């Protein structure tokens, strides 16, 4: 079973990503977080195979979630799902 974390503040997008993940991985276990703090707490509580992370969160950056994943769960595959496509965010995401 795949364990997937979705960190996204927009509820419609969060639901859409969860639906896509559920279709792609029939028996997956999906955990959702609406902000940075919830995402970091989810990472501390469990292992994930994949994390779909928005960079622009209301209480901080998805980069902080990625950094926590790298420290606590380095085997997790992180996928940035964001509309913030400027060079600074792309470089920061690749560095994290």
mmCIF file of C-alpha atoms in Angstrom:
data_model
loop_
_atom_site.group_PDB
_atom_site.id
_atom_site.type_symbol
_atom_site.label_atom_id
_atom_site.label_comp_id
_atom_site.label_asym_id
_atom_site.label_seq_id
_atom_site.Cartn_x
_atom_site.Cartn_y
_atom_site.Cartn_z
ATOM 1 C CA UNK A 1 0.000 0.000 0.000
ATOM 2 C CA UNK A 2 1.221 3.468 -0.878
ATOM 3 C CA UNK A 3 1.099 6.160 1.818
ATOM 4 C CA UNK A 4 0.597 9.605 0.341
ATOM 5 C CA UNK A 5 0.737 13.014 2.010
ATOM 6 C CA UNK A 6 -0.968 15.964 0.315
ATOM 7 C CA UNK A 7 -0.157 19.438 1.636
ATOM 8 C CA UNK A 8 -2.401 21.987 -0.089
ATOM 9 C CA UNK A 9 -4.316 24.949 1.314
ATOM 10 C CA UNK A 10 -7.020 25.205 -1.371
ATOM 11 C CA UNK A 11 -9.671 22.627 -0.509
ATOM 12 C CA UNK A 12 -10.816 22.036 -4.112
ATOM 13 C CA UNK A 13 -7.234 21.390 -5.232
ATOM 14 C CA UNK A 14 -6.579 19.204 -2.186
ATOM 15 C CA UNK A 15 -9.637 17.069 -3.013
ATOM 16 C CA UNK A 16 -8.685 16.882 -6.688
ATOM 17 C CA UNK A 17 -5.140 15.727 -5.822
ATOM 18 C CA UNK A 18 -6.554 13.134 -3.424
ATOM 19 C CA UNK A 19 -8.896 11.841 -6.138
ATOM 20 C CA UNK A 20 -6.037 11.597 -8.650
ATOM 21 C CA UNK A 21 -3.846 9.762 -6.121
ATOM 22 C CA UNK A 22 -6.671 7.365 -5.228
ATOM 23 C CA UNK A 23 -7.228 6.555 -8.911
ATOM 24 C CA UNK A 24 -3.509 6.029 -9.534
ATOM 25 C CA UNK A 25 -2.959 3.889 -6.416
ATOM 26 C CA UNK A 26 -6.093 1.889 -5.672
ATOM 27 C CA UNK A 27 -5.152 0.806 -2.146
ATOM 28 C CA UNK A 28 -3.351 3.972 -1.055
ATOM 29 C CA UNK A 29 -3.660 5.631 2.332
ATOM 30 C CA UNK A 30 -3.982 9.400 1.861
ATOM 31 C CA UNK A 31 -3.285 11.982 4.552
ATOM 32 C CA UNK A 32 -4.145 15.610 3.822
ATOM 33 C CA UNK A 33 -2.888 18.805 5.411
ATOM 34 C CA UNK A 34 -4.217 22.312 4.768
ATOM 35 C CA UNK A 35 -1.169 24.242 5.938
ATOM 36 C CA UNK A 36 2.515 24.026 6.790
ATOM 37 C CA UNK A 37 1.980 23.207 10.447
ATOM 38 C CA UNK A 38 -0.376 20.318 9.689
ATOM 39 C CA UNK A 39 2.039 19.019 7.058
ATOM 40 C CA UNK A 40 4.998 19.051 9.439
ATOM 41 C CA UNK A 41 2.905 17.332 12.132
ATOM 42 C CA UNK A 42 1.849 14.622 9.654
ATOM 43 C CA UNK A 43 5.479 13.989 8.716
ATOM 44 C CA UNK A 44 6.393 13.615 12.394
ATOM 45 C CA UNK A 45 3.578 11.074 12.905
ATOM 46 C CA UNK A 46 4.133 8.746 9.985
ATOM 47 C CA UNK A 47 6.063 7.452 7.023
ATOM 48 C CA UNK A 48 4.988 8.406 3.519
ATOM 49 C CA UNK A 49 6.028 7.010 0.171
ATOM 50 C CA UNK A 50 5.069 10.182 -1.698
ATOM 51 C CA UNK A 51 4.359 13.765 -0.637
ATOM 52 C CA UNK A 52 2.556 16.237 -2.903
ATOM 53 C CA UNK A 53 3.420 19.673 -1.563
ATOM 54 C CA UNK A 54 2.217 23.163 -2.426
ATOM 55 C CA UNK A 55 4.827 25.863 -1.813
ATOM 56 C CA UNK A 56 2.465 28.754 -1.046
ATOM 57 C CA UNK A 57 0.770 27.911 2.238
ATOM 58 C CA UNK A 58 -1.067 30.369 4.510
ATOM 59 C CA UNK A 59 1.250 29.855 7.485
ATOM 60 C CA UNK A 60 4.574 29.439 5.686
ATOM 61 C CA UNK A 61 6.241 27.630 2.853
ATOM 62 C CA UNK A 62 5.916 24.073 1.648
ATOM 63 C CA UNK A 63 9.714 24.159 1.550
ATOM 64 C CA UNK A 64 9.670 23.792 5.339
ATOM 65 C CA UNK A 65 7.550 20.653 4.974
ATOM 66 C CA UNK A 66 10.065 19.318 2.435
ATOM 67 C CA UNK A 67 12.974 20.075 4.752
ATOM 68 C CA UNK A 68 11.256 18.190 7.571
ATOM 69 C CA UNK A 69 10.648 15.246 5.278
ATOM 70 C CA UNK A 70 14.325 15.194 4.287
ATOM 71 C CA UNK A 71 15.325 15.155 7.972
ATOM 72 C CA UNK A 72 12.778 12.629 9.247
ATOM 73 C CA UNK A 73 11.792 10.539 6.210
ATOM 74 C CA UNK A 74 14.502 10.886 3.529
ATOM 75 C CA UNK A 75 13.099 7.967 1.518
ATOM 76 C CA UNK A 76 9.868 9.900 0.794
ATOM 77 C CA UNK A 77 9.514 11.141 -2.783
ATOM 78 C CA UNK A 78 8.531 14.828 -2.771
ATOM 79 C CA UNK A 79 6.575 16.311 -5.658
ATOM 80 C CA UNK A 80 6.006 20.069 -5.725
ATOM 81 C CA UNK A 81 2.464 20.926 -6.825
ATOM 82 C CA UNK A 82 2.297 24.702 -7.062
ATOM 83 C CA UNK A 83 1.506 27.585 -9.362
ATOM 84 C CA UNK A 84 4.554 29.491 -8.095
ATOM 85 C CA UNK A 85 6.802 28.971 -11.128
ATOM 86 C CA UNK A 86 9.322 31.764 -10.662
ATOM 87 C CA UNK A 87 13.025 30.922 -10.717
ATOM 88 C CA UNK A 88 13.549 31.562 -7.001
ATOM 89 C CA UNK A 89 10.881 29.059 -5.985
ATOM 90 C CA UNK A 90 12.046 26.463 -8.478
ATOM 91 C CA UNK A 91 15.645 26.675 -7.271
ATOM 92 C CA UNK A 92 14.553 26.612 -3.613
ATOM 93 C CA UNK A 93 12.368 23.552 -4.197
ATOM 94 C CA UNK A 94 15.156 21.696 -5.995
ATOM 95 C CA UNK A 95 17.578 22.566 -3.176
ATOM 96 C CA UNK A 96 15.154 21.284 -0.517
#
